[in-house]
PDB file of C-alpha atoms in Angstrom:
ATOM      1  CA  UNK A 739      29.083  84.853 -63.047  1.00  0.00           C
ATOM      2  CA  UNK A 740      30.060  88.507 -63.465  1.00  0.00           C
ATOM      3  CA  UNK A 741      32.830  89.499 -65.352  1.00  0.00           C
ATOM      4  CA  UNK A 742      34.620  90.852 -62.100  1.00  0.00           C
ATOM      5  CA  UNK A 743      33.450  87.193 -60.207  1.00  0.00           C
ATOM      6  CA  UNK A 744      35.314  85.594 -62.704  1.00  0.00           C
ATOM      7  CA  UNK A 745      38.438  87.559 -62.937  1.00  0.00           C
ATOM      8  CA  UNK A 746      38.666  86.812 -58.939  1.00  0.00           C
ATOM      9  CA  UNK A 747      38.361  82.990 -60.723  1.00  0.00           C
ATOM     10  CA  UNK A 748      40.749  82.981 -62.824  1.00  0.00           C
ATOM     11  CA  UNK A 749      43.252  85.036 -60.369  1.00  0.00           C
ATOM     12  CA  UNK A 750      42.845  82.349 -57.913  1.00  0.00           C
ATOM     13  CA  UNK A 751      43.493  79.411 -60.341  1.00  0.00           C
ATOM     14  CA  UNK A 752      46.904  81.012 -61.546  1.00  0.00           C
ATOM     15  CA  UNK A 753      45.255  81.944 -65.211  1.00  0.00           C
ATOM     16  CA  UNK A 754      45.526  86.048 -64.298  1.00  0.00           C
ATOM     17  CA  UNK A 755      48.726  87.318 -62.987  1.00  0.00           C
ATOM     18  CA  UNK A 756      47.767  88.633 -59.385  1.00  0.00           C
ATOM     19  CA  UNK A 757      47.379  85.445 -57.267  1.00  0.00           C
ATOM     20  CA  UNK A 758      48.866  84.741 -54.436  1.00  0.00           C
ATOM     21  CA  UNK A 759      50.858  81.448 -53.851  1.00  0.00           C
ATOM     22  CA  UNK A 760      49.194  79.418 -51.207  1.00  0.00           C
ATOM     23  CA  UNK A 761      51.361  76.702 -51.869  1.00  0.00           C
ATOM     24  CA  UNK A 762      51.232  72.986 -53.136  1.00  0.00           C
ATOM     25  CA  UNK A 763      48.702  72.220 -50.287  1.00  0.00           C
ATOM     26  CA  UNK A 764      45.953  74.286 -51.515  1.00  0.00           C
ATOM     27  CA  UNK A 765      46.018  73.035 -54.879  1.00  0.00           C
ATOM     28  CA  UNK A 766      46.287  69.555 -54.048  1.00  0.00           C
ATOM     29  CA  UNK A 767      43.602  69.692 -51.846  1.00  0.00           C
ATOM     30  CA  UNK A 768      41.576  71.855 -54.718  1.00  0.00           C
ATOM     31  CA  UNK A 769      42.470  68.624 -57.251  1.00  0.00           C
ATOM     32  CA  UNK A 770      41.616  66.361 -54.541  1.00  0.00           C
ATOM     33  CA  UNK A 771      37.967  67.547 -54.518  1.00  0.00           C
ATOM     34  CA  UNK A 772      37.779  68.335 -58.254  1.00  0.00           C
ATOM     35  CA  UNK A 773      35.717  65.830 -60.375  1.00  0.00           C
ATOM     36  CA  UNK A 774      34.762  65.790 -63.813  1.00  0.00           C
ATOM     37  CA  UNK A 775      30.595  65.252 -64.380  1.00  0.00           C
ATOM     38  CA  UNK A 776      29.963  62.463 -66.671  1.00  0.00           C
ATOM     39  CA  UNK A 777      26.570  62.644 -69.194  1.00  0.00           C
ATOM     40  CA  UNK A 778      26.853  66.495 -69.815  1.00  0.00           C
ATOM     41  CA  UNK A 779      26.324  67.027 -73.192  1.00  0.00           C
ATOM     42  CA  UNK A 780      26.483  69.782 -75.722  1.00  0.00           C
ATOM     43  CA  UNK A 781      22.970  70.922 -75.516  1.00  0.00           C
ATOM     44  CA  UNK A 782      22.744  70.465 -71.955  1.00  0.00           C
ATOM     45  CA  UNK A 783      25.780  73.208 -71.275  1.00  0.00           C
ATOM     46  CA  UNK A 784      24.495  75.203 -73.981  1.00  0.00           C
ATOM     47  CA  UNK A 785      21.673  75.959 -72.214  1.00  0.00           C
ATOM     48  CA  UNK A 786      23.435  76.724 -68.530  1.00  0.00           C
ATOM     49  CA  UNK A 787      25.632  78.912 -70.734  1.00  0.00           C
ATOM     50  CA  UNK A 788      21.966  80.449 -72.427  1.00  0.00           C
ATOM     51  CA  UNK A 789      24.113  80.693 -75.665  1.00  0.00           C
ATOM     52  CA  UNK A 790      23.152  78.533 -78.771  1.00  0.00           C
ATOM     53  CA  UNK A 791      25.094  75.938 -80.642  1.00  0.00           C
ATOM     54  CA  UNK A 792      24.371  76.661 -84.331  1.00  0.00           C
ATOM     55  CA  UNK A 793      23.049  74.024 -86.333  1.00  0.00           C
ATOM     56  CA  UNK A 794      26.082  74.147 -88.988  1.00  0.00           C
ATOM     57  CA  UNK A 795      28.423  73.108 -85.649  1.00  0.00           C
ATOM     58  CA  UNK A 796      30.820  70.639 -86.473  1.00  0.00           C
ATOM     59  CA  UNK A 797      32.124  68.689 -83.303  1.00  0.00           C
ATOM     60  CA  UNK A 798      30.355  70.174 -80.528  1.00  0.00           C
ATOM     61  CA  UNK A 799      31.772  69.013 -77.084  1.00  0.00           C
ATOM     62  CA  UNK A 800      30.693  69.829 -73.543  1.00  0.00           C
ATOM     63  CA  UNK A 801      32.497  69.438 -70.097  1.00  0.00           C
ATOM     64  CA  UNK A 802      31.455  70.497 -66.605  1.00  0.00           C
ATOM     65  CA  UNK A 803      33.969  70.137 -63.853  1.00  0.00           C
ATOM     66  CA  UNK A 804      33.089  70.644 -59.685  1.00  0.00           C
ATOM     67  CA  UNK A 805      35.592  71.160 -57.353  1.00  0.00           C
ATOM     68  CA  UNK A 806      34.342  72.886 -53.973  1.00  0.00           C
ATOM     69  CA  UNK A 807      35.319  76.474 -55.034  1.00  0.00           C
ATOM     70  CA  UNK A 808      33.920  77.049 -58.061  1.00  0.00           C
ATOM     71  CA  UNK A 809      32.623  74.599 -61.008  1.00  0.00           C
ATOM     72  CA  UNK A 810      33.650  75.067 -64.756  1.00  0.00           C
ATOM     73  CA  UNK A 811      31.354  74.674 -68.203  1.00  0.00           C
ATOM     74  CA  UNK A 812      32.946  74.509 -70.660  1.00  0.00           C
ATOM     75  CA  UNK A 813      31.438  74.071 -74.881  1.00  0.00           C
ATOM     76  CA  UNK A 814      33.627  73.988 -77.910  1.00  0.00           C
ATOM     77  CA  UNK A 815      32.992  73.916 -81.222  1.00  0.00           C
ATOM     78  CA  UNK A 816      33.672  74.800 -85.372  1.00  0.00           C
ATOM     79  CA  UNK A 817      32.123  76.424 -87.952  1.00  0.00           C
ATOM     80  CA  UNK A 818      33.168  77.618 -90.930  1.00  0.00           C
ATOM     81  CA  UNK A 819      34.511  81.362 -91.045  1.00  0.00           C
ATOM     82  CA  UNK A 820      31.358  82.758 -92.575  1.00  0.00           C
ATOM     83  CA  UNK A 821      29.045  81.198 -89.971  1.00  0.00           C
ATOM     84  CA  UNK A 822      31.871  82.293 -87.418  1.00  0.00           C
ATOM     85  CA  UNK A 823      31.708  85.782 -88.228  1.00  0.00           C
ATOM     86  CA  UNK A 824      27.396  85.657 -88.042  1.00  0.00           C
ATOM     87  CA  UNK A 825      27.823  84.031 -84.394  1.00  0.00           C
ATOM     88  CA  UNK A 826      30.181  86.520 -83.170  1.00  0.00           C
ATOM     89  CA  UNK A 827      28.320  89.189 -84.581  1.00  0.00           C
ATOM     90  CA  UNK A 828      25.013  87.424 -82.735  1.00  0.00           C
ATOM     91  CA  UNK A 829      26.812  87.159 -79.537  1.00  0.00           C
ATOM     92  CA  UNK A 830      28.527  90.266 -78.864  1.00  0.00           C
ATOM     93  CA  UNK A 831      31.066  90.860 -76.194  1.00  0.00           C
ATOM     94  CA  UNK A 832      31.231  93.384 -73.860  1.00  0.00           C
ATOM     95  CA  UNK A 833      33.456  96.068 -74.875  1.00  0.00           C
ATOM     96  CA  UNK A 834      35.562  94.956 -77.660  1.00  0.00           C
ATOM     97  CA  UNK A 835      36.905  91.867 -78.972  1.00  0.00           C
ATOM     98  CA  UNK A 836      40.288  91.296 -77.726  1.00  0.00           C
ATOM     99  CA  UNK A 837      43.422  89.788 -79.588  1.00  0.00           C
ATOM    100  CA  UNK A 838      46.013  88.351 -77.809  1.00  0.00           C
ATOM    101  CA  UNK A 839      49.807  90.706 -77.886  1.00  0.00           C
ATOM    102  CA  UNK A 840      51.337  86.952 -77.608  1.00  0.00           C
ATOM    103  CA  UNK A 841      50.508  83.586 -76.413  1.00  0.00           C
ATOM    104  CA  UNK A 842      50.513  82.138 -72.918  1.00  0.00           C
ATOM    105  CA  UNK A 843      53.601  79.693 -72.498  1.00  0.00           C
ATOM    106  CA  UNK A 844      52.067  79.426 -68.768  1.00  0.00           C
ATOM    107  CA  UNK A 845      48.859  78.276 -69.064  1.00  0.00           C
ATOM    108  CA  UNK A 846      48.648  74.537 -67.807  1.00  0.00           C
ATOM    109  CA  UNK A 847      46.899  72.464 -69.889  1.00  0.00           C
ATOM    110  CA  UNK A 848      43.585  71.433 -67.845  1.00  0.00           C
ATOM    111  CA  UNK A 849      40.530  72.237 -68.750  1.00  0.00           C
ATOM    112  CA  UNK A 850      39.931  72.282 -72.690  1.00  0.00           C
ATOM    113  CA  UNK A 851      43.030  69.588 -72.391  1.00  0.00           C
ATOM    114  CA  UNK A 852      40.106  67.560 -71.065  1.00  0.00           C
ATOM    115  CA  UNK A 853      38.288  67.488 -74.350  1.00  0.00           C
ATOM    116  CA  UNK A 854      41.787  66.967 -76.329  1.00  0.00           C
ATOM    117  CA  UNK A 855      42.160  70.691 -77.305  1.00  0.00           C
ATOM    118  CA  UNK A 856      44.659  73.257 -76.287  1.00  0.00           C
ATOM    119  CA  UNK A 857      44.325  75.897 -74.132  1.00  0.00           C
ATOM    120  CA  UNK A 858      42.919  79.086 -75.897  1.00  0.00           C
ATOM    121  CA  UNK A 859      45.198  81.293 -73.962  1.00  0.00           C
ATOM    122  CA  UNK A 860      48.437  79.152 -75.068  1.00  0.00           C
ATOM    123  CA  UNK A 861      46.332  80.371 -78.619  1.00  0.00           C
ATOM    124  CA  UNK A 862      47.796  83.600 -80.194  1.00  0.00           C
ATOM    125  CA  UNK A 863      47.575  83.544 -84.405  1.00  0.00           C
ATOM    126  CA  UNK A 864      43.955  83.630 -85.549  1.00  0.00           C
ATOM    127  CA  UNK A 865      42.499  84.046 -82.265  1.00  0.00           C
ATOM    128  CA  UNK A 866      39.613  86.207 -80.710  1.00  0.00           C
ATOM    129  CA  UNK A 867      38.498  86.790 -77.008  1.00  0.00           C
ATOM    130  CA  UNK A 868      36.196  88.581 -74.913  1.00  0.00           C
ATOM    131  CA  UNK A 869      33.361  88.085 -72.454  1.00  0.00           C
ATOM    132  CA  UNK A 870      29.696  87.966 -73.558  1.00  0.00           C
ATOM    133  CA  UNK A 871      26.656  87.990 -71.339  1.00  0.00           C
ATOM    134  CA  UNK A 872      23.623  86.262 -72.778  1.00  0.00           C
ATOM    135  CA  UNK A 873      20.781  88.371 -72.338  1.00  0.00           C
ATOM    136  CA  UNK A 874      22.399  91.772 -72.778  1.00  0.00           C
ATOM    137  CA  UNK A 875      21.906  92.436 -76.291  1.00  0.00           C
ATOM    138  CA  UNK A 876      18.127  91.574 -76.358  1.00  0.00           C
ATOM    139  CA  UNK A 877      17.539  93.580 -73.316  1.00  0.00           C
ATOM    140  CA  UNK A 878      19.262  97.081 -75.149  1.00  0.00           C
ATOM    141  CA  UNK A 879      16.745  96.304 -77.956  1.00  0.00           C
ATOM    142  CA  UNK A 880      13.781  95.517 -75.559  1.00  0.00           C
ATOM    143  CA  UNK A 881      13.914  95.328 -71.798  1.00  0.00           C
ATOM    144  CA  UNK A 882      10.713  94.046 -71.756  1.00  0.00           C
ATOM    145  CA  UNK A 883      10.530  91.391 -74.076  1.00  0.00           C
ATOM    146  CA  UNK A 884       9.668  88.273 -72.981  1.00  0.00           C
ATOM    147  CA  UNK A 885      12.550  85.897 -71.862  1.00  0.00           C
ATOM    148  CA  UNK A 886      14.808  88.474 -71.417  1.00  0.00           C
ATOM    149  CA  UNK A 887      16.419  88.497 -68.114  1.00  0.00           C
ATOM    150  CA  UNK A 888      19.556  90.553 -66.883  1.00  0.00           C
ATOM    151  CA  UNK A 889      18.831  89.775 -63.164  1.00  0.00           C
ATOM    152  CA  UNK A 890      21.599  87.975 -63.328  1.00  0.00           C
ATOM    153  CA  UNK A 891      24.071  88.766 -66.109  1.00  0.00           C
ATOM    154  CA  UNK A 892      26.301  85.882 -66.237  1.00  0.00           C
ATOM    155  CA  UNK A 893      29.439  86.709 -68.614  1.00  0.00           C
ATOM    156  CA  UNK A 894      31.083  83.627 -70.709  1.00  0.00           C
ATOM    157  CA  UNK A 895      34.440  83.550 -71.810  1.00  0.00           C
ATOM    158  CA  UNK A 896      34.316  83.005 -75.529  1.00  0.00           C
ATOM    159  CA  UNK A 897      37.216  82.495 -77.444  1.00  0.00           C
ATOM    160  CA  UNK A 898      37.366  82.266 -81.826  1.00  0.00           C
ATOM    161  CA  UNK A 899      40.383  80.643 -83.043  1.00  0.00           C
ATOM    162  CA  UNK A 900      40.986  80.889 -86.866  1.00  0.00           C
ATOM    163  CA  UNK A 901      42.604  77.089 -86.894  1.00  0.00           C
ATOM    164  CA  UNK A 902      42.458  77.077 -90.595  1.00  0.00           C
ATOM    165  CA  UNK A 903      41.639  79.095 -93.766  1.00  0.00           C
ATOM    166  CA  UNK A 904      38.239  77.673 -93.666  1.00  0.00           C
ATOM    167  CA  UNK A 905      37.235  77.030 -89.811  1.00  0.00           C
ATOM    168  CA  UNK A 906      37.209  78.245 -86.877  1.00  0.00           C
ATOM    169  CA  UNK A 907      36.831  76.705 -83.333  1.00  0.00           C
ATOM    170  CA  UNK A 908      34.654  78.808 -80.939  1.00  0.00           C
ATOM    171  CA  UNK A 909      35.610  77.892 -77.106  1.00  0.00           C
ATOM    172  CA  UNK A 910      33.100  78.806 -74.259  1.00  0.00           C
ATOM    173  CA  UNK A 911      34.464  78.720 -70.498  1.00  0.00           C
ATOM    174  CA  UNK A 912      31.972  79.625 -67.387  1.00  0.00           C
ATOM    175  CA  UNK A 913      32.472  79.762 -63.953  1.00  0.00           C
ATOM    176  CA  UNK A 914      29.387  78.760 -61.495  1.00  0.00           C
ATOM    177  CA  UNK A 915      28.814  78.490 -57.493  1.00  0.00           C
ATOM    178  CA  UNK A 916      29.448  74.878 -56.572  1.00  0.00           C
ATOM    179  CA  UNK A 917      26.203  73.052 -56.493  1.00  0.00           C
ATOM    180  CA  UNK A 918      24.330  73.677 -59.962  1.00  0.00           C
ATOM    181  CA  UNK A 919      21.506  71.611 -60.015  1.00  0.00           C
ATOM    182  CA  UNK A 920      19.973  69.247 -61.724  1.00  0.00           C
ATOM    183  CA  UNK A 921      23.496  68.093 -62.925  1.00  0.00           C
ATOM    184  CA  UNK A 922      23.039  65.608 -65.914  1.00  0.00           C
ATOM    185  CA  UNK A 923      22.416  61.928 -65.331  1.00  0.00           C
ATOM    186  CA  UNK A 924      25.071  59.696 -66.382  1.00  0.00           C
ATOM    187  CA  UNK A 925      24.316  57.312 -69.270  1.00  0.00           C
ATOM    188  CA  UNK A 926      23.633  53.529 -67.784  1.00  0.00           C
ATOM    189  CA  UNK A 927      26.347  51.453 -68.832  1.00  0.00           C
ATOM    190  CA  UNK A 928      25.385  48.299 -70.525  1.00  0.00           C
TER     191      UNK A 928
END
């Protein structure tokens, strides 16, 4: 999703100022619909995302929730402040990286609060944000290398959060069209 796609996103879910107030209608029929998809896993929304999970990740969790306006991926994980610094510097955002002038008291715990984490906008000390496209950096070295594809230059919300002296927790938030398929096949319960 674009960067200007998902700032229409987030205005309509309340997360940028700018939305309008349909009411308690429109987001109870929104919840109504919405549905968390059981068997994603870490790997799996890696590679929707196209960004990589290092193999030093500690923790790596995955969500993917569909509602009938949009669907959200979401990938978290830790590494330790060197290896923090390397994926940042890997993954690039557009423009600059972005530090918050204060933290979101607003924010309503949902999605991340789904994997037992807070809300990296409710985040202000130690924390990092911007929006990086997967593709973008390999194609201003070589257009034509092979794999590289900005057809379609999806942005993901990443988010670094210094939680402690020696870690920090890298959050990753996409927005899709409802639909994506294959979605993952839930584990068979035994």
């Amino acid at each position: 999703m674009g960067v200007l796609t998902l700032a229409a996103a987030l205005i309509a879910t309340g997360r940028l100022p700018g939305g309008t107030d349909d009411g308690g209608d429109r987001l109870a029929e929104q919840a109504a619909d919405a549905r968390w998809v059981e068997g994603v896993t870490p790997e799996w929304m890696s590679e929707q995302m196209r960004l990589d999970i290092p193999v030093t990740a500690r923790s790596p969790l995955a969500a993917y929730e569909v509602t009938s306006r949009f669907d959200t991926g979401l990938l978290t994980f830790t590494l330790t402040r060197a290896e923090a610094e390397a994926y940042l510097k890997e993954h690039p955002p557009e423009g600059d990286w972005l530090e918050p002038a204060s933290a979101q008291t607003d924010v309503t715990p949902h999605d991340f609060a789904h994997l037992g984490f807070p809300e990296p906008e409710s985040l202000k000390e130690g924390m990092r944000y911007g929006f990086v496209c997967p593709g973008v950096a390999e194609a201003a070295v070589d257009p034509h290398a092979p794999g590289v594809d900005t057809s379609d230059e999806s942005c993901v919300g990443l988010y670094a959060h210094e939680y402690t002296p020696a870690r920090t927790r890298i959050y990753l938030r996409d927005h899709y069209e409802p639909g994506i398929s294959p979605l993952p096949t839930p584990p068979e319960s035994t």
